[in-house]
mmCIF file of the C-alpha atoms, coordinates in Angstrom:
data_MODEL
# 
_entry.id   MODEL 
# 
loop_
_atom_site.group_PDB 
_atom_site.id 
_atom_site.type_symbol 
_atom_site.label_atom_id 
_atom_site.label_alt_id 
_atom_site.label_comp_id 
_atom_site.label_asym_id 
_atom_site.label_entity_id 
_atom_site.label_seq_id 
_atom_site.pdbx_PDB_ins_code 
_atom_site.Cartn_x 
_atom_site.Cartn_y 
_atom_site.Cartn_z 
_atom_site.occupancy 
_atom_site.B_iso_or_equiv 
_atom_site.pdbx_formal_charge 
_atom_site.auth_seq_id 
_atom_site.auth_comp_id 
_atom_site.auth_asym_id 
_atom_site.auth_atom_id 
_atom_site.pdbx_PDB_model_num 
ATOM 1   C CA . UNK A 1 1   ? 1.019   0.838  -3.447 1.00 0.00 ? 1   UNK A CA 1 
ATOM 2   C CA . UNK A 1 2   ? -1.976  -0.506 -1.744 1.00 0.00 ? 2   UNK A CA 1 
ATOM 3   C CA . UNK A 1 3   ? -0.843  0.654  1.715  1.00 0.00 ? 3   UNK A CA 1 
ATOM 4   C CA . UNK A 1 4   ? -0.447  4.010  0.302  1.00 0.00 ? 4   UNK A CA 1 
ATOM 5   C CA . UNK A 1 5   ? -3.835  3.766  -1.599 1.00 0.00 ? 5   UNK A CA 1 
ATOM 6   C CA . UNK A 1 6   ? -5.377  2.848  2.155  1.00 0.00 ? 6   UNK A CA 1 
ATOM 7   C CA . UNK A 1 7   ? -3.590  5.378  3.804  1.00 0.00 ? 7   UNK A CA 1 
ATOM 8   C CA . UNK A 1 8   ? -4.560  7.683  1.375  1.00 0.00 ? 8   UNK A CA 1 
ATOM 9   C CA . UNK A 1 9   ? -8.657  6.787  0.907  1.00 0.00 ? 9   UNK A CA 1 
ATOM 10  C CA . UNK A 1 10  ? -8.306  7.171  5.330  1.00 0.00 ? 10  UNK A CA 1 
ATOM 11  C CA . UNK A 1 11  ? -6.946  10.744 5.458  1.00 0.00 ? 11  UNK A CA 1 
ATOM 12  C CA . UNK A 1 12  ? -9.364  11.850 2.268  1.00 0.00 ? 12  UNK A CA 1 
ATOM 13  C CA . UNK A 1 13  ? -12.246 10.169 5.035  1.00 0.00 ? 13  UNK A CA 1 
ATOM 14  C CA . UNK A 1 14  ? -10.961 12.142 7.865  1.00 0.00 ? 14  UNK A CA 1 
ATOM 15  C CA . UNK A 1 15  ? -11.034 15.164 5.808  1.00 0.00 ? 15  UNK A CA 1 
ATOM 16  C CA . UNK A 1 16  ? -13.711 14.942 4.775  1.00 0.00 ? 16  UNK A CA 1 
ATOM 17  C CA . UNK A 1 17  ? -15.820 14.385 7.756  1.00 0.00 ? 17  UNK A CA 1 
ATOM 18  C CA . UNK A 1 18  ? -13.899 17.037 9.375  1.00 0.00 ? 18  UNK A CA 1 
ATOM 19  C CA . UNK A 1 19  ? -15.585 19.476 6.763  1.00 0.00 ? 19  UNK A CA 1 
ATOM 20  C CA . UNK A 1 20  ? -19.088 18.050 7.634  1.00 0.00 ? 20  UNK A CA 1 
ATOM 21  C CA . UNK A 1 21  ? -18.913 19.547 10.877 1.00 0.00 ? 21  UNK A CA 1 
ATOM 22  C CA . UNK A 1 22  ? -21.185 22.301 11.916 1.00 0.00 ? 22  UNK A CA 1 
ATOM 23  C CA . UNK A 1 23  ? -21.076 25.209 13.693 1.00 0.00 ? 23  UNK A CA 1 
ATOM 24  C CA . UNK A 1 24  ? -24.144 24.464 16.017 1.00 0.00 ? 24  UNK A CA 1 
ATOM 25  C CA . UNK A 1 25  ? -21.600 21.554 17.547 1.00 0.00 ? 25  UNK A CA 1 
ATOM 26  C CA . UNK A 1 26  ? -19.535 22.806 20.402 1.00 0.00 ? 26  UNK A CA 1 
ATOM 27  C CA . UNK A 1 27  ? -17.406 19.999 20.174 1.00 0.00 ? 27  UNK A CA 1 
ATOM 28  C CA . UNK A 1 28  ? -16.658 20.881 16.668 1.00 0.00 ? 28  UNK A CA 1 
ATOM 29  C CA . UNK A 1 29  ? -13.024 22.553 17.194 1.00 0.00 ? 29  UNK A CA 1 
ATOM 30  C CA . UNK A 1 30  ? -12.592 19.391 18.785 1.00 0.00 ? 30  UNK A CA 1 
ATOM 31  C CA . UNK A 1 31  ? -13.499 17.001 16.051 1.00 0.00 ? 31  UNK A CA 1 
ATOM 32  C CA . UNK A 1 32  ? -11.497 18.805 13.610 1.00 0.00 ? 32  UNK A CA 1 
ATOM 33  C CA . UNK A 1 33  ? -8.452  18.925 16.044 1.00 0.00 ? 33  UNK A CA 1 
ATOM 34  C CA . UNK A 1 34  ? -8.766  14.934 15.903 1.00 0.00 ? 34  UNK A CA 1 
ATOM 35  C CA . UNK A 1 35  ? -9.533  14.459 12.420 1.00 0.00 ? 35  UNK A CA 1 
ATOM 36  C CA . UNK A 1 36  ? -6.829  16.833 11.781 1.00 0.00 ? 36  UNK A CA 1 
ATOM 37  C CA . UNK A 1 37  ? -4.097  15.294 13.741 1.00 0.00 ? 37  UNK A CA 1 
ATOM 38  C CA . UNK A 1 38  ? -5.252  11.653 12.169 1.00 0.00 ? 38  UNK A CA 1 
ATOM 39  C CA . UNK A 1 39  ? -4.821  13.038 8.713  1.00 0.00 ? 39  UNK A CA 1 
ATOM 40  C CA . UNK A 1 40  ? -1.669  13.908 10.029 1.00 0.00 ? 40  UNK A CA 1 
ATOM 41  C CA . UNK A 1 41  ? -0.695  10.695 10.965 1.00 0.00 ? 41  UNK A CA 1 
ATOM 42  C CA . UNK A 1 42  ? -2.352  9.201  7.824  1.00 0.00 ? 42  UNK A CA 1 
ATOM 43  C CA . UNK A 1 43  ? 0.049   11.134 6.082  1.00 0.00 ? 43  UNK A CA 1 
ATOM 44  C CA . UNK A 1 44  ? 3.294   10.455 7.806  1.00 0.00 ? 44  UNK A CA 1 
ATOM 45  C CA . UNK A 1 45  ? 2.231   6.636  7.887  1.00 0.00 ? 45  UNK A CA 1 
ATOM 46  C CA . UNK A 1 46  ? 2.218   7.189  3.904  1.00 0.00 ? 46  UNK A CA 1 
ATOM 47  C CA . UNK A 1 47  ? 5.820   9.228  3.844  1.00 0.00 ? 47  UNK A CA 1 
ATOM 48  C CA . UNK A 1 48  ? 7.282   6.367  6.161  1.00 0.00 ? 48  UNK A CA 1 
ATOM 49  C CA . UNK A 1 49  ? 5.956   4.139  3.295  1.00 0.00 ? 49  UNK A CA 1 
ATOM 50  C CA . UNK A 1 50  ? 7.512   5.866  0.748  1.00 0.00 ? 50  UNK A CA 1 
ATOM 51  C CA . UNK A 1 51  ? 10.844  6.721  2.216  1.00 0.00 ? 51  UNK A CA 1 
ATOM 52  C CA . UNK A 1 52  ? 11.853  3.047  3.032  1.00 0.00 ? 52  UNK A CA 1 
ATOM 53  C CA . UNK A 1 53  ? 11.196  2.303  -0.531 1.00 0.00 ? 53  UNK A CA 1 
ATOM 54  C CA . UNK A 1 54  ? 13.093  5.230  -1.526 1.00 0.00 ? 54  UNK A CA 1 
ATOM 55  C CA . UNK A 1 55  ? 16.075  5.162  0.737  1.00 0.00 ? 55  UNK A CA 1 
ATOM 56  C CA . UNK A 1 56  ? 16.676  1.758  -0.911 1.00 0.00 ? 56  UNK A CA 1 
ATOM 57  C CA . UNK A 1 57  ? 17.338  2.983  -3.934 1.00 0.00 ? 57  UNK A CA 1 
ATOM 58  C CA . UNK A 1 58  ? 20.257  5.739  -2.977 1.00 0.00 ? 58  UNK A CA 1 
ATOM 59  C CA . UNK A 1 59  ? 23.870  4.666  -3.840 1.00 0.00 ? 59  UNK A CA 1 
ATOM 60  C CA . UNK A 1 60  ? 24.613  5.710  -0.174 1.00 0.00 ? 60  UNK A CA 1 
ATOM 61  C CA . UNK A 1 61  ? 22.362  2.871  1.807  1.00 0.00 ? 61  UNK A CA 1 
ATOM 62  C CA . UNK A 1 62  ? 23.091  0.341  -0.902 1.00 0.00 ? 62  UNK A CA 1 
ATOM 63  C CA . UNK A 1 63  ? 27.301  0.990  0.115  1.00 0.00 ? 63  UNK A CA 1 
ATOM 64  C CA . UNK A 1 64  ? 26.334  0.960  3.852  1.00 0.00 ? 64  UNK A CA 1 
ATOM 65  C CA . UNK A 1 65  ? 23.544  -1.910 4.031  1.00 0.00 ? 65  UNK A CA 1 
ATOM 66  C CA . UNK A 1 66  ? 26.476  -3.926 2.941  1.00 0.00 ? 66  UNK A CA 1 
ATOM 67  C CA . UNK A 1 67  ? 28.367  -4.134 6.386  1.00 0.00 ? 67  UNK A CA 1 
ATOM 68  C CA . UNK A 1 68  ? 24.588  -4.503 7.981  1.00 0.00 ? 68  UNK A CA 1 
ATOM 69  C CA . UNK A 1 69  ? 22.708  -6.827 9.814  1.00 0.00 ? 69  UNK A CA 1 
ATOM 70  C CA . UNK A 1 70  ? 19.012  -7.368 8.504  1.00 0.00 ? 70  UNK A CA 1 
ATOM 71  C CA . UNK A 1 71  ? 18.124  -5.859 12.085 1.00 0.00 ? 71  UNK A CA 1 
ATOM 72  C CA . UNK A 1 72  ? 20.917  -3.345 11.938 1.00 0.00 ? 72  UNK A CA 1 
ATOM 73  C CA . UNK A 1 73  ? 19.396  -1.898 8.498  1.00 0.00 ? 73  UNK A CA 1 
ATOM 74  C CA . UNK A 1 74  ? 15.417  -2.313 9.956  1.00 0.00 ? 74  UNK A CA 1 
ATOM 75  C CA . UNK A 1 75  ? 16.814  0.482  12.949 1.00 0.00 ? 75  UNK A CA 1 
ATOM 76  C CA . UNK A 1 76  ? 18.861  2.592  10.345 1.00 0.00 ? 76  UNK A CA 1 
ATOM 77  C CA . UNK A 1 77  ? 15.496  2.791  8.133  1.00 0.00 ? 77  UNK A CA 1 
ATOM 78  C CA . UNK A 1 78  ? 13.507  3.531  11.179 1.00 0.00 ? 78  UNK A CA 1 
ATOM 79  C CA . UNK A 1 79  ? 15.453  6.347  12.070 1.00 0.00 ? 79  UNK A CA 1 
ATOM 80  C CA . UNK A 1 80  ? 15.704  7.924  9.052  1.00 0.00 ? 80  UNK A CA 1 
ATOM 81  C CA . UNK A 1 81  ? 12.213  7.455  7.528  1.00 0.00 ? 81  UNK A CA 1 
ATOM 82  C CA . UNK A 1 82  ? 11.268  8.652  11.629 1.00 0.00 ? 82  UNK A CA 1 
ATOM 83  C CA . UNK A 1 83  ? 13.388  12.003 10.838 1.00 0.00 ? 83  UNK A CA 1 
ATOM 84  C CA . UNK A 1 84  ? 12.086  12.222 7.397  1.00 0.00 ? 84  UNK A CA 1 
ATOM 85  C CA . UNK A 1 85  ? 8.349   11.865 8.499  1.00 0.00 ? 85  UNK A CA 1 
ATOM 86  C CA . UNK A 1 86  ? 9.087   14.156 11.457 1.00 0.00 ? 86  UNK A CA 1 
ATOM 87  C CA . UNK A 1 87  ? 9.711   16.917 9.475  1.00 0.00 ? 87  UNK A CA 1 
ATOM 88  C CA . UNK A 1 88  ? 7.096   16.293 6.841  1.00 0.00 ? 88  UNK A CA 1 
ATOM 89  C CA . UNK A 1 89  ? 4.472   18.634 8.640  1.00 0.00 ? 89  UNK A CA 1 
ATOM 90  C CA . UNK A 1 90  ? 6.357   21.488 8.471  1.00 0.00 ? 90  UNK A CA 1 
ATOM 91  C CA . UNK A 1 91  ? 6.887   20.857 4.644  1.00 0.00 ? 91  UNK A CA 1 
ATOM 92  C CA . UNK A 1 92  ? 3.400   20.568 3.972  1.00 0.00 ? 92  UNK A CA 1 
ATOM 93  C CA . UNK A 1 93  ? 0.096   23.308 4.276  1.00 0.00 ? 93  UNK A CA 1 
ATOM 94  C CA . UNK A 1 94  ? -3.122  22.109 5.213  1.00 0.00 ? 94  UNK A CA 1 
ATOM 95  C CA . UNK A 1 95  ? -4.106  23.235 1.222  1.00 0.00 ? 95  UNK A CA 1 
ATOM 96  C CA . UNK A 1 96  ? -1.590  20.375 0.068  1.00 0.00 ? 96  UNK A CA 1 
ATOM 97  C CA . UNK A 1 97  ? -2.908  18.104 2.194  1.00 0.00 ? 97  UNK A CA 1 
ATOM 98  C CA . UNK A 1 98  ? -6.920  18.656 1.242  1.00 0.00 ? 98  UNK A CA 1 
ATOM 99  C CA . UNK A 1 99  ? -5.841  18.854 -2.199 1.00 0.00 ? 99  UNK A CA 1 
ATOM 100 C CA . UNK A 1 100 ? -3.699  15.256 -1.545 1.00 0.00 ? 100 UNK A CA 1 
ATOM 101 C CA . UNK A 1 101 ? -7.027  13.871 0.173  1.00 0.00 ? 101 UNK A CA 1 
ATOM 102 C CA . UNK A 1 102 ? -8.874  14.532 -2.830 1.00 0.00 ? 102 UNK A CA 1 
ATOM 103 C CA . UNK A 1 103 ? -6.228  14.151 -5.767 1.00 0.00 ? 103 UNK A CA 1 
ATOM 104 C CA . UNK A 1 104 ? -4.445  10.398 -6.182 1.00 0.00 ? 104 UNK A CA 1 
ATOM 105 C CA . UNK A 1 105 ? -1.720  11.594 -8.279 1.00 0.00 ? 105 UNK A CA 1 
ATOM 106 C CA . UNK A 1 106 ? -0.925  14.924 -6.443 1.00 0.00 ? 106 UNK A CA 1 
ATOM 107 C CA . UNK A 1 107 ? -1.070  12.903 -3.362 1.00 0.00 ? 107 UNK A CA 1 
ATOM 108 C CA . UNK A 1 108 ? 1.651   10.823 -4.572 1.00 0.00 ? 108 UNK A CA 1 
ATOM 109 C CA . UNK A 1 109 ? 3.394   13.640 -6.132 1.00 0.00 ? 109 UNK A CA 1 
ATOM 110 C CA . UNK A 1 110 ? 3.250   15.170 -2.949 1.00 0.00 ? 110 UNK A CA 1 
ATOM 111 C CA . UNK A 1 111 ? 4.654   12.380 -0.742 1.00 0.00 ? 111 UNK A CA 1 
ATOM 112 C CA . UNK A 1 112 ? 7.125   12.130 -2.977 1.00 0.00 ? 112 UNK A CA 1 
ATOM 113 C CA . UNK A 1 113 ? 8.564   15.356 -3.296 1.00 0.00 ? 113 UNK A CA 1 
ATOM 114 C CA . UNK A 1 114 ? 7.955   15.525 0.739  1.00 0.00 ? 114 UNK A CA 1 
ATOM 115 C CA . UNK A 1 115 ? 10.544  12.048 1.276  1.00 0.00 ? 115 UNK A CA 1 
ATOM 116 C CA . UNK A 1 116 ? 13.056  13.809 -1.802 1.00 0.00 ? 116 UNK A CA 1 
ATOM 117 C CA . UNK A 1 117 ? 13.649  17.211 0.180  1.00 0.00 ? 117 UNK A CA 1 
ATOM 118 C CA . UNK A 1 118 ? 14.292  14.881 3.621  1.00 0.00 ? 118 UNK A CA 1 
ATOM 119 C CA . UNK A 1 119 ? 15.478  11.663 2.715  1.00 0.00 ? 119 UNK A CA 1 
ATOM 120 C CA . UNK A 1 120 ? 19.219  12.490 2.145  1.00 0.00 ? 120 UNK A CA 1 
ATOM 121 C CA . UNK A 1 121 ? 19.727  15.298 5.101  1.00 0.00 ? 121 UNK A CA 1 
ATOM 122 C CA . UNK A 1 122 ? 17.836  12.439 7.785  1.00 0.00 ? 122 UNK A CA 1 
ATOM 123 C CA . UNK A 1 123 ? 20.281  9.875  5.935  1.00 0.00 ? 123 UNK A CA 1 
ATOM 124 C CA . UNK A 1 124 ? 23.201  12.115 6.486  1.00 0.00 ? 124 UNK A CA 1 
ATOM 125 C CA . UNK A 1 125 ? 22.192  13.088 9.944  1.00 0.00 ? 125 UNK A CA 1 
ATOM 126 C CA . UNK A 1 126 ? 22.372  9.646  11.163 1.00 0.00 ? 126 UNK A CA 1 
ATOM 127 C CA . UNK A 1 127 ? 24.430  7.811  9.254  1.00 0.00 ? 127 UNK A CA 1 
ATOM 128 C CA . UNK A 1 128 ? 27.781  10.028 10.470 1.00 0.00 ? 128 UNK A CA 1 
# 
């Protein structure tokens, strides 16, 4: 919870000093390009989080982990939470995310109903 809390209090930074830009700045498409993309990143660091605490918890992994090595489980998880962060972008508009930056508990409403619509199709995807 406190990586998520850091993640979190990062992006809601970046956001924020994204909107301080002004328009007299030429480099100001720029900065918000960068502060945009590191939100971005923020915010699949945090839906990585959350998915490899999630995908613990499915019936599925807990039937599979059981033939696994420790390492073979660590590149299963990686994979899927990689998927399932992946396509988090495309789940998400920029409103969610300033509203996540500025909200705690529709950020983590957010990244969790982000992981829930992914988590089992990346699972199923690469677990065949």
């Amino acid at each position: 919870m406190k990586k998520l809390f850091a993640s979190t209090a990062l992006l809601a930074t970046f956001a924020l000093a994204g909107c301080a830009t002004t328009g007299g700045n030429t480099n100001a498409g720029t900065a918000m390009g960068t502060a945009n993309e590191i939100g971005m990143n923020v915010f699949k660091a945090a839906i990585d989080n959350q998915c490899r605490s999630q995908i613990e918890q499915q019936n599925a992994w807990r039937i599979a982990s059981v033939a696994m090595t420790q390492a073979q489980e660590e590149a299963v998880k990686g994979r899927v939470c990689g998927c399932v962060s992946e396509q988090a972008p495309q789940q998400v508009s920029i409103i969610e995310l300033g509203n996540a930056a500025i909200d705690p508990q529709y950020r983590v409403q957010l990244v969790a109903r982000v992981v829930a619509k992914s988590l089992q199709s990346c699972y199923s995807s690469i677990v065949k």
